[in-house]
Coordinates of C-alpha atoms in Angstrom, one line a residue:
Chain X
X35 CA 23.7 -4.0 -19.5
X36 CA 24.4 -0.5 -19.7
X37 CA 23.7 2.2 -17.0
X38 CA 21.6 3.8 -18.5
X39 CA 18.7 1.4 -19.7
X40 CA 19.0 -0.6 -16.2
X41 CA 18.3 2.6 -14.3
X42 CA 15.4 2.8 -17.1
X43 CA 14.5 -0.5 -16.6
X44 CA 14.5 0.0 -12.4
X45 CA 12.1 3.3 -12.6
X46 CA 9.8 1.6 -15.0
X47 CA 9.1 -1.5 -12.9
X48 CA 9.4 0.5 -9.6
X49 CA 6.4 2.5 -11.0
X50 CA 4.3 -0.3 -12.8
X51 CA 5.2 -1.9 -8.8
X52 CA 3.2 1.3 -7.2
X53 CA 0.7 1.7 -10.0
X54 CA -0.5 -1.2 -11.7
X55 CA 0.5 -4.2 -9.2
X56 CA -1.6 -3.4 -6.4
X57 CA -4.9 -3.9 -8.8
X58 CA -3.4 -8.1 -9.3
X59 CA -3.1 -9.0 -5.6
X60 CA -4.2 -11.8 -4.2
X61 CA -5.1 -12.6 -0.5
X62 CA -3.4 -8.8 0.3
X63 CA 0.3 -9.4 -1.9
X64 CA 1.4 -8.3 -5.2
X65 CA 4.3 -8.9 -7.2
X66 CA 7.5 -7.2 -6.1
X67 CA 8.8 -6.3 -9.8
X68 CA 11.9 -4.5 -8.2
X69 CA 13.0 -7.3 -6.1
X70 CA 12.6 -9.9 -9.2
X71 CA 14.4 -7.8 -11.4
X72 CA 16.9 -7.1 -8.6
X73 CA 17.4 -11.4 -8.1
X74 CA 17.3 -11.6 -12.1
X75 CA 20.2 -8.8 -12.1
X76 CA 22.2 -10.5 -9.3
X77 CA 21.9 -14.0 -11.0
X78 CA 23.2 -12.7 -14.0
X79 CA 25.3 -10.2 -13.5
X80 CA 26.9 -10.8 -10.2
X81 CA 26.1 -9.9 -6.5
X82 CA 28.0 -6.4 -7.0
X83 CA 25.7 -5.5 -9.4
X84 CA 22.8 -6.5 -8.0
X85 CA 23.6 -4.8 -4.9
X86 CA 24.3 -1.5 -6.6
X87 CA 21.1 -2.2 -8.5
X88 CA 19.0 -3.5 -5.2
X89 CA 20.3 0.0 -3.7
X90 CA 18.7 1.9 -6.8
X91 CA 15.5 0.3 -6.7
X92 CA 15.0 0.1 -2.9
X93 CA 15.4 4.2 -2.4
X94 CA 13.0 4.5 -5.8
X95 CA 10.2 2.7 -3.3
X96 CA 11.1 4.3 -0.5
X97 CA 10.1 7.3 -2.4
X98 CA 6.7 6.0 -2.8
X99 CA 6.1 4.8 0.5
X100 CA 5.2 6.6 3.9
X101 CA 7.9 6.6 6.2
X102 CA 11.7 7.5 6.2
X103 CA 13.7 6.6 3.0
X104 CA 16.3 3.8 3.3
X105 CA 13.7 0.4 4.5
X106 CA 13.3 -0.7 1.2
X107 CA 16.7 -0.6 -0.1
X108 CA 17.7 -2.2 3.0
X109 CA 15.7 -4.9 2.5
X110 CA 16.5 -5.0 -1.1
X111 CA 19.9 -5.4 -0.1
X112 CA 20.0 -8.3 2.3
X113 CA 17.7 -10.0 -0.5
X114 CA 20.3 -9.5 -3.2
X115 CA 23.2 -10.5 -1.3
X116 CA 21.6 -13.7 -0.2
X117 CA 20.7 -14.6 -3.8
X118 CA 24.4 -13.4 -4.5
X119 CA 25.7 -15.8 -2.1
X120 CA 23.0 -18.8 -3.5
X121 CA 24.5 -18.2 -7.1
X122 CA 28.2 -18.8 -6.0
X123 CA 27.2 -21.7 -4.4
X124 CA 24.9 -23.7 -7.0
X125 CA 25.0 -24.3 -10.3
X126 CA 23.0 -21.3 -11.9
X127 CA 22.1 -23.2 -15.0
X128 CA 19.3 -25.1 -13.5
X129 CA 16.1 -23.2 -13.9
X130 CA 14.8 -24.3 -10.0
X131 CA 17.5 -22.3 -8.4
X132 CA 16.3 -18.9 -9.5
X133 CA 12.3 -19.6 -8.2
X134 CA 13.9 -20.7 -4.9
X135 CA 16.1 -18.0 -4.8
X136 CA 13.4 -15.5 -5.5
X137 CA 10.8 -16.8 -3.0
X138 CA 14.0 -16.9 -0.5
X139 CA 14.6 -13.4 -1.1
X140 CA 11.2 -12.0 -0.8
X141 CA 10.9 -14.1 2.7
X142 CA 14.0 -12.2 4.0
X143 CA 13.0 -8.9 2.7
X144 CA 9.6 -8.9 3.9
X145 CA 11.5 -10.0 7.4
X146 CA 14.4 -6.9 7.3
X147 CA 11.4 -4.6 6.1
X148 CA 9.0 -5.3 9.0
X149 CA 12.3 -5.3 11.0
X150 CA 13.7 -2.1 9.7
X151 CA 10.5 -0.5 10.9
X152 CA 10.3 -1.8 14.2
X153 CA 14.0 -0.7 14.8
X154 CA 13.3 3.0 13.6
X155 CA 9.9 2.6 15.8
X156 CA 7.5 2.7 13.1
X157 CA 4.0 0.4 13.3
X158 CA 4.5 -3.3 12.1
X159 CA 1.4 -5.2 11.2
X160 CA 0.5 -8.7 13.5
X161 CA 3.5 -11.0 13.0
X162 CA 0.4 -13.3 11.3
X163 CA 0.0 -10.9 8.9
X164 CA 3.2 -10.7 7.6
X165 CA 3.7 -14.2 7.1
X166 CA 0.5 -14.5 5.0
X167 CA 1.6 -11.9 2.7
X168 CA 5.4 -12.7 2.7
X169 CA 3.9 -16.2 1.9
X170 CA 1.6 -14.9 -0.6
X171 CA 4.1 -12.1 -2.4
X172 CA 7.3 -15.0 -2.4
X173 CA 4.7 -17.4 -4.5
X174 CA 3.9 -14.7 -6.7
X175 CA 7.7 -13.5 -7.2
X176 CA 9.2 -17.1 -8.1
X177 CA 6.4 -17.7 -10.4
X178 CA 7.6 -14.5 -12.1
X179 CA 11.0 -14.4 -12.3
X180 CA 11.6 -17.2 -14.5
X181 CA 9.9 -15.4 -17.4
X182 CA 12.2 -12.4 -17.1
X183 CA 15.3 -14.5 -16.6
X184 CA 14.6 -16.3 -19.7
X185 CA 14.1 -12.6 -21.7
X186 CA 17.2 -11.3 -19.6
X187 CA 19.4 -13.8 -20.6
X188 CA 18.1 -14.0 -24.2
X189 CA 18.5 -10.2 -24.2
X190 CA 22.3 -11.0 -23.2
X191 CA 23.0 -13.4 -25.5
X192 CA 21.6 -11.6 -28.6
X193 CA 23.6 -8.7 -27.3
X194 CA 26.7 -10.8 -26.9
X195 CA 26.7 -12.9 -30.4
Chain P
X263 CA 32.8 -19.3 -14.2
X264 CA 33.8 -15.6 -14.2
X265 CA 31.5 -15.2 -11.3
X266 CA 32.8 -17.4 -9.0
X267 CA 36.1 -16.0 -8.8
X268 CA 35.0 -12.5 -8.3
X269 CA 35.8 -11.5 -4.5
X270 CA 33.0 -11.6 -2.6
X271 CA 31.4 -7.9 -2.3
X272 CA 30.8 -8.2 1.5
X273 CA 32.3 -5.3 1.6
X274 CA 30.1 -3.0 -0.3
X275 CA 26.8 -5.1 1.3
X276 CA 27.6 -3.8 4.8
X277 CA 28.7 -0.1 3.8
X278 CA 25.2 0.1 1.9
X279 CA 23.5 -1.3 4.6
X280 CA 24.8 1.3 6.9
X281 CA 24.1 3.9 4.6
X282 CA 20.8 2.7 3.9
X283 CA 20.6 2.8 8.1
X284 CA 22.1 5.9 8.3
X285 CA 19.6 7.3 6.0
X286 CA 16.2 5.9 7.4
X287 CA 17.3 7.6 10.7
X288 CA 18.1 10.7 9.6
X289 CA 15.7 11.2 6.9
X290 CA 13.1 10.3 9.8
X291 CA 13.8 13.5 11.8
X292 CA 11.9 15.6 11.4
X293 CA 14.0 18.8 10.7
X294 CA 14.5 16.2 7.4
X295 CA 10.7 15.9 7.0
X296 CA 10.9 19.2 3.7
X297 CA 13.5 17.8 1.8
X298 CA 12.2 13.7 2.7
X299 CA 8.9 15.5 1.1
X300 CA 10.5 16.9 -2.3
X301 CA 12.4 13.7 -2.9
X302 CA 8.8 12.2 -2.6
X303 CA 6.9 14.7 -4.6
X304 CA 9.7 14.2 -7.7
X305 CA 9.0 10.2 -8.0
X306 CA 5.4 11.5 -8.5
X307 CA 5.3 12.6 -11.9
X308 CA 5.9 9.4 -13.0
X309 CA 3.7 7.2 -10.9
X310 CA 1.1 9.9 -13.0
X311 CA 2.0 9.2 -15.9
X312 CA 2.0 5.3 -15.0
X313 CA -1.6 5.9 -13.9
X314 CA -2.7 7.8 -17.2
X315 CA -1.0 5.4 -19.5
X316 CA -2.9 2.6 -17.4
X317 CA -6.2 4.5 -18.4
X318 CA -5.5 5.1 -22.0
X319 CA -4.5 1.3 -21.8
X320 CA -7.5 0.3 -20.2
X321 CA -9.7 2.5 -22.5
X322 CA -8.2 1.3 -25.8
X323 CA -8.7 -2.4 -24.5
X324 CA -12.1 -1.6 -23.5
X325 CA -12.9 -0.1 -27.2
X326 CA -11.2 -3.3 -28.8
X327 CA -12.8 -5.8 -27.1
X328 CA -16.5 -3.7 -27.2
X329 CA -16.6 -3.0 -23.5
X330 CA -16.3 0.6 -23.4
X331 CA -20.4 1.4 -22.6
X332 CA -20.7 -1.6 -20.7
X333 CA -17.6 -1.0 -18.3
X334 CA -19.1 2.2 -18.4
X335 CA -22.6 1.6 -17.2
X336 CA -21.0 -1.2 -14.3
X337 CA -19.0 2.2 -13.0
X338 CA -22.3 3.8 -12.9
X339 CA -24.0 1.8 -11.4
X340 CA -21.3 0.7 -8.9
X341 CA -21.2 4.7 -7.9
X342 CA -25.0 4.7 -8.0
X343 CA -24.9 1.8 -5.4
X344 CA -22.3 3.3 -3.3
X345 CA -23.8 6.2 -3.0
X346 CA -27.5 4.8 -2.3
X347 CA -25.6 2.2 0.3
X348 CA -24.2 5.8 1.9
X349 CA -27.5 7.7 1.6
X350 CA -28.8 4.4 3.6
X351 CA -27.1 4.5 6.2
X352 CA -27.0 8.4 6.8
X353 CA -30.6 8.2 6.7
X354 CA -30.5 5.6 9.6
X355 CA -28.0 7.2 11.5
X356 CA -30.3 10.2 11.2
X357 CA -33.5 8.5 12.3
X358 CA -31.5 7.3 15.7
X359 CA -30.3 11.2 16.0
X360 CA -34.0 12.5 15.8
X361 CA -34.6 10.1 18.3
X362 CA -32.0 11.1 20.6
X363 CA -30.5 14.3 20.9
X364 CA -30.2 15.7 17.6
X365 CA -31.6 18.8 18.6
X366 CA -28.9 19.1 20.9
X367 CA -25.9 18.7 18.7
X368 CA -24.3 21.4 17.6
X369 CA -21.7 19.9 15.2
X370 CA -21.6 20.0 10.7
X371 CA -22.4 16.8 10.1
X372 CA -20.4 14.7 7.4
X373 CA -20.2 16.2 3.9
X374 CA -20.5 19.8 4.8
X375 CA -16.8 20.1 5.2
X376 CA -14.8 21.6 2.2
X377 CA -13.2 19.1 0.3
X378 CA -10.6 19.1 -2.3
X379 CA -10.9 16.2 -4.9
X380 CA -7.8 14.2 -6.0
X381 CA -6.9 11.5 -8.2
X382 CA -5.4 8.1 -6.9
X383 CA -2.1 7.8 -8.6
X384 CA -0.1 5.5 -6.6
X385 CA 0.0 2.7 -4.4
X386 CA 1.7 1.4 -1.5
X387 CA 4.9 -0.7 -2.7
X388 CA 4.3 -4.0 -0.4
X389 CA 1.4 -5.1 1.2
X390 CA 2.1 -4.6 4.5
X391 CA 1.4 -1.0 4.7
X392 CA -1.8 0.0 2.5
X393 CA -1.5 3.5 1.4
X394 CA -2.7 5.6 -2.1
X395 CA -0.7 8.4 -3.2
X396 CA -2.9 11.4 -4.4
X397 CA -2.2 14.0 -7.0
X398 CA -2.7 16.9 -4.4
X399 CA -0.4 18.4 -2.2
X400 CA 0.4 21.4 0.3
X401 CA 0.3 23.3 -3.0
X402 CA -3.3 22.2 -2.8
X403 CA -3.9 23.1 0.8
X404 CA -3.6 19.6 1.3
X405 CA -1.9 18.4 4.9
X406 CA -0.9 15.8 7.2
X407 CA -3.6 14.6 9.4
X408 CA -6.2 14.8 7.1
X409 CA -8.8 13.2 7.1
X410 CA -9.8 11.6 2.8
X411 CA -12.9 10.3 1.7
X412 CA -14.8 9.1 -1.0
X413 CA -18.2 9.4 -2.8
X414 CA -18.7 5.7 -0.6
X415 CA -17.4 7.1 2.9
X416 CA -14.0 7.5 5.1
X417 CA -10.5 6.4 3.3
X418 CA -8.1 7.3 5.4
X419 CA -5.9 9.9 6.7
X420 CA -3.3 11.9 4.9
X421 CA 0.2 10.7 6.4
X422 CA 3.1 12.8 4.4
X423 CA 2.3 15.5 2.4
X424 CA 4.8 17.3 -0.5
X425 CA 4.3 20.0 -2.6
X426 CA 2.1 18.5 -5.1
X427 CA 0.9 15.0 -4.0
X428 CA 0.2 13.2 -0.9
X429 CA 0.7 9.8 0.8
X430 CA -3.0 8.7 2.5
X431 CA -2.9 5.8 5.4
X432 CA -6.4 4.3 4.1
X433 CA -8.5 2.2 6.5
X434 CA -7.0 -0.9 4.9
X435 CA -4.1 -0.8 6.7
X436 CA -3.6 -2.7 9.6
X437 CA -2.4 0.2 11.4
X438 CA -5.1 2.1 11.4
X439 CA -7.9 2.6 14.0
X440 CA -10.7 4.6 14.1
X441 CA -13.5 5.1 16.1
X442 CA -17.0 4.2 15.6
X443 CA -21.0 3.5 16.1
X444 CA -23.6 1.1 14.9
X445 CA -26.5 2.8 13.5
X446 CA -29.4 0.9 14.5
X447 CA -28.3 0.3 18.1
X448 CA -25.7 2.8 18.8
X449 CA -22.9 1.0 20.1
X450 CA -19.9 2.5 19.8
X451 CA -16.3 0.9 19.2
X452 CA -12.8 1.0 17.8
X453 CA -12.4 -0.2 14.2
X454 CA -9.0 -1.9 13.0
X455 CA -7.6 -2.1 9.6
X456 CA -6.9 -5.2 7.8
X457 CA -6.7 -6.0 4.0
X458 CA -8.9 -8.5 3.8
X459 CA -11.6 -7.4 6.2
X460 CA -12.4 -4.4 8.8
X461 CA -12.8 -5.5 12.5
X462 CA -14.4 -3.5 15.1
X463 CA -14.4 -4.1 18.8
X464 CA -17.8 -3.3 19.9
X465 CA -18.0 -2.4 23.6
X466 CA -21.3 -3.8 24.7
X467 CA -24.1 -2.3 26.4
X468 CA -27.2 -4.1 28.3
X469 CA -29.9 -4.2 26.0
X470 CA -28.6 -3.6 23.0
X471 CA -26.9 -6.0 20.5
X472 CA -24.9 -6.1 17.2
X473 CA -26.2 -7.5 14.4
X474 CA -24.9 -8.1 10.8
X475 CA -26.1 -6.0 8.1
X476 CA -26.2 -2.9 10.2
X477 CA -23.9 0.4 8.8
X478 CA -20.8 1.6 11.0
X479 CA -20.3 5.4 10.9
X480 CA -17.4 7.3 12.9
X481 CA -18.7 8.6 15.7
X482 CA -15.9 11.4 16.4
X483 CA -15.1 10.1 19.6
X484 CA -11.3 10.6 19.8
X485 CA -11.5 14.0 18.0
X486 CA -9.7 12.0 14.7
X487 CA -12.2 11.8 12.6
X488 CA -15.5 14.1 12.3
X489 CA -18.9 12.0 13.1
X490 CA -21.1 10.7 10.5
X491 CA -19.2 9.2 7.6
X492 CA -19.8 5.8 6.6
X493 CA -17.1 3.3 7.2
X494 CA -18.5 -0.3 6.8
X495 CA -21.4 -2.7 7.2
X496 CA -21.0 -5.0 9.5
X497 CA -20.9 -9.1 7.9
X498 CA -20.7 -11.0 11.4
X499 CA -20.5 -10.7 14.9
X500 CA -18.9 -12.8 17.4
X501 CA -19.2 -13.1 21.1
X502 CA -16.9 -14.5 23.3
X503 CA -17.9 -14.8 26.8
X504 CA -14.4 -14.4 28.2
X505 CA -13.8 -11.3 26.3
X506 CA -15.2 -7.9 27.6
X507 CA -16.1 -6.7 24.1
X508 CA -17.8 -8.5 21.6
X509 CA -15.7 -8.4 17.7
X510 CA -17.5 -7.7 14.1
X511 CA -16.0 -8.1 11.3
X512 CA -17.2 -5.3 8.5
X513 CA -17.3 -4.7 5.0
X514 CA -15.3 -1.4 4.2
X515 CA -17.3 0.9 1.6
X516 CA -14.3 1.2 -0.1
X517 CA -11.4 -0.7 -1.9
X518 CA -7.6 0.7 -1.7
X519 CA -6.6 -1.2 -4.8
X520 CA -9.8 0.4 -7.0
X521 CA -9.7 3.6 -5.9
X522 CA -9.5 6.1 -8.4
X523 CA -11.0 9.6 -6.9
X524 CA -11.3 10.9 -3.3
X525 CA -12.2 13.8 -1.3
X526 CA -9.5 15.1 1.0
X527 CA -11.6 17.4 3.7
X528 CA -9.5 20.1 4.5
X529 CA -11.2 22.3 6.7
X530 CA -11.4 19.3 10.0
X531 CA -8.6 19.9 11.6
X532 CA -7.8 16.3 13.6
X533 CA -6.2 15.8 16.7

């Protein structure tokens, strides 16, 4: 993957994330495309990319949030290298890693987030409330991040052969 | 396997993390607060064009599948409902005002403000804090503190403003509070933000007692809001004998994730 149509890639489904997913949520989530895309990246092209890439796509909604610019990509971050860490420790082919890994990384990055923003003394919503919609957005991300790893890594293998 | 033999980048994890850190703080001071706005105002563009492609999406679908007049009669109607649900409630809140001191007051009531419309084209990135980005900015006259409503009644509050669009804290958001009345029996009370549902705390009064169905306006108290625009109906009520107010739990007017146009009232100047 080239720079050039990732960073494409990353604006595109940073915007459809702040324009179009808020009209599919259910019981107060939506799908985090960034952070699938981001777990996709980091299971198939390595943690380092995926943290470059987690970096990129955190700051791009930042930008579209209220509040300081940095808690997103934080978040991101931590989520990217834990699913780094998970793919150098399992065997990546099986296709129940990835779902686990993706629910597991919107768990932690709706934690760091809420976190993030109590550290720089911003409101945080009810502790119950953030685990009903880090609950309800980690169902919604593993269910999607199989599709995209299947097109990402037919994507690389066309490319590659 | 190439990548498990790649050192492991713990390396570059923690310096982006404390960049990332360093950032948030600084970009949170607010001597940072103009250039934090311009790096928000450029990502706007293309959340606008997102939002138009979405409607020349939504059209074309609509044309395809026959819908078009009938989409566009439910949008009518759902504005003409709104509105008459509004009109309802003003007119009881004015019924209770000719009964009480209405002569008295000396305030412009909700809707005489000067308003400058916007279009919704963004939304909050996670679901924890339930915001709309709008089209209008401090080019606009548009600034923080706000206050943003819709044909249907109070939205929010502008939070962060940039040149040409604006980040609105809409009553959805948990964070939010604003203060309130009951039409039909005048209690006043705070209202919370919650996605799923409003909550008010009502504080009570001998003699008089909530009741579901009846319309929740702001009632300025607080100086945040100017008195009289419509917020919610209230679905239930709960009393709880240890408690010293009783709880409702309302219907907002409005819905953050169908939002499309609001009314950003620019000459109320909040405290």
């Amino acid at each position: 993957m080239t720079w050039i149509p990732a960073a494409l890639l990353m604006l595109f489904a940073a915007t459809v994330q702040v324009t179009w997913a808020p009209a599919i949520s259910v019981h107060g989530a939506f799908p985090n495309l960034v952070l699938v895309i981001v777990t996709v990246i980091t299971w198939t092209r390595g943690q380092r990319a995926g943290l470059l890439w987690a970096c990129a796509g955190g700051l791009l909604l930042d930008l579209a949030a209220p509040g300081p610019l940095g808690p997103h990509a934080l978040a991101l971050l931590v989520g990217a290298y834990v699913t780094g860490f998970w793919v150098r420790n399992v065997d990546p082919s099986g296709p129940a890693h990835p779902v686990i890994a993706a629910a597991v990384s919107t768990a932690i990055y709706s934690a760091v987030l809420v976190g993030a923003d109590d550290l720089l003394n911003l409101p945080v919503p009810a502790p119950a409330l953030v685990l009903e919609l880090a609950v309800a957005a980690a169902v919604y991300n593993s269910v999607l991040v199989l599709p995209i790893m299947l097109v990402a890594q037919r994507l690389r293998q066309e490319a590659a052969g | 396997m190439e990548r498990r033999t790649q050192a492991r980048p713990t390396g570059l994890f923690l310096t982006l993390c404390a960049a990332m850190l360093l950032l948030a703080m600084v970009s949170q001071q607010p001597w940072a607060s103009g250039a934090r706005s311009y790096a928000k105002g450029a990502f706007a563009p293309f959340e606008q064009a997102m939002t138009a492609v979405s409607d020349h999406l939504g059209a074309i679908t609509a044309v395809f599948g026959d819908n078009a007049a009938l989409r566009a009669d439910n949008q009518r109607l759902q504005a003409q409902n709104a509105d008459l649900q509004r009109q309802i409630a003003e007119l009881q809140a004015a019924g209770q005002d000719n009964l009480a001191l209405r002569q008295a007051l000396d305030f412009q009531r909700g809707y005489g403000h000067a308003t400058v419309a916007a279009q919704v084209i963004g939304r909050g990135p996670d679901g924890f804090s339930l915001t709309v980005e709008i089209d209008r900015g401090t080019s606009d006259g548009v600034r923080p503190g706000m206050v943003v409503a819709s044909g249907a009644g109070l939205v929010g509050r502008v939070r962060e403003a940039s040149p040409h669009a604006a980040i609105v804290q809409t009553l959805a958001d948990p964070q939010s509070r604003v203060s309130g009345y009951l039409v039909k029996t005048g209690l006043e009370g705070t209202v919370i933000g919650g996605a799923a549902n409003l909550q008010m705390q009502i504080n009570p009064r001998f003699g008089a007692a909530p009741a579901a169905g009846d319309w929740v306006l702001t009632s300025g108290v607080g100086g945040g809001y100017p008195r009289g625009l419509v917020i919610a109906k209230v679905a239930a009520v709960s009393y709880h004998d240890a408690s010293t107010v009783d709880h409702a739990t309302l219907t907002w007017v409005n819905d953050a994730a169908t939002l499309t146009v609001v009314l950003v009232i620019t000459d109320f100047a909040g405290t």
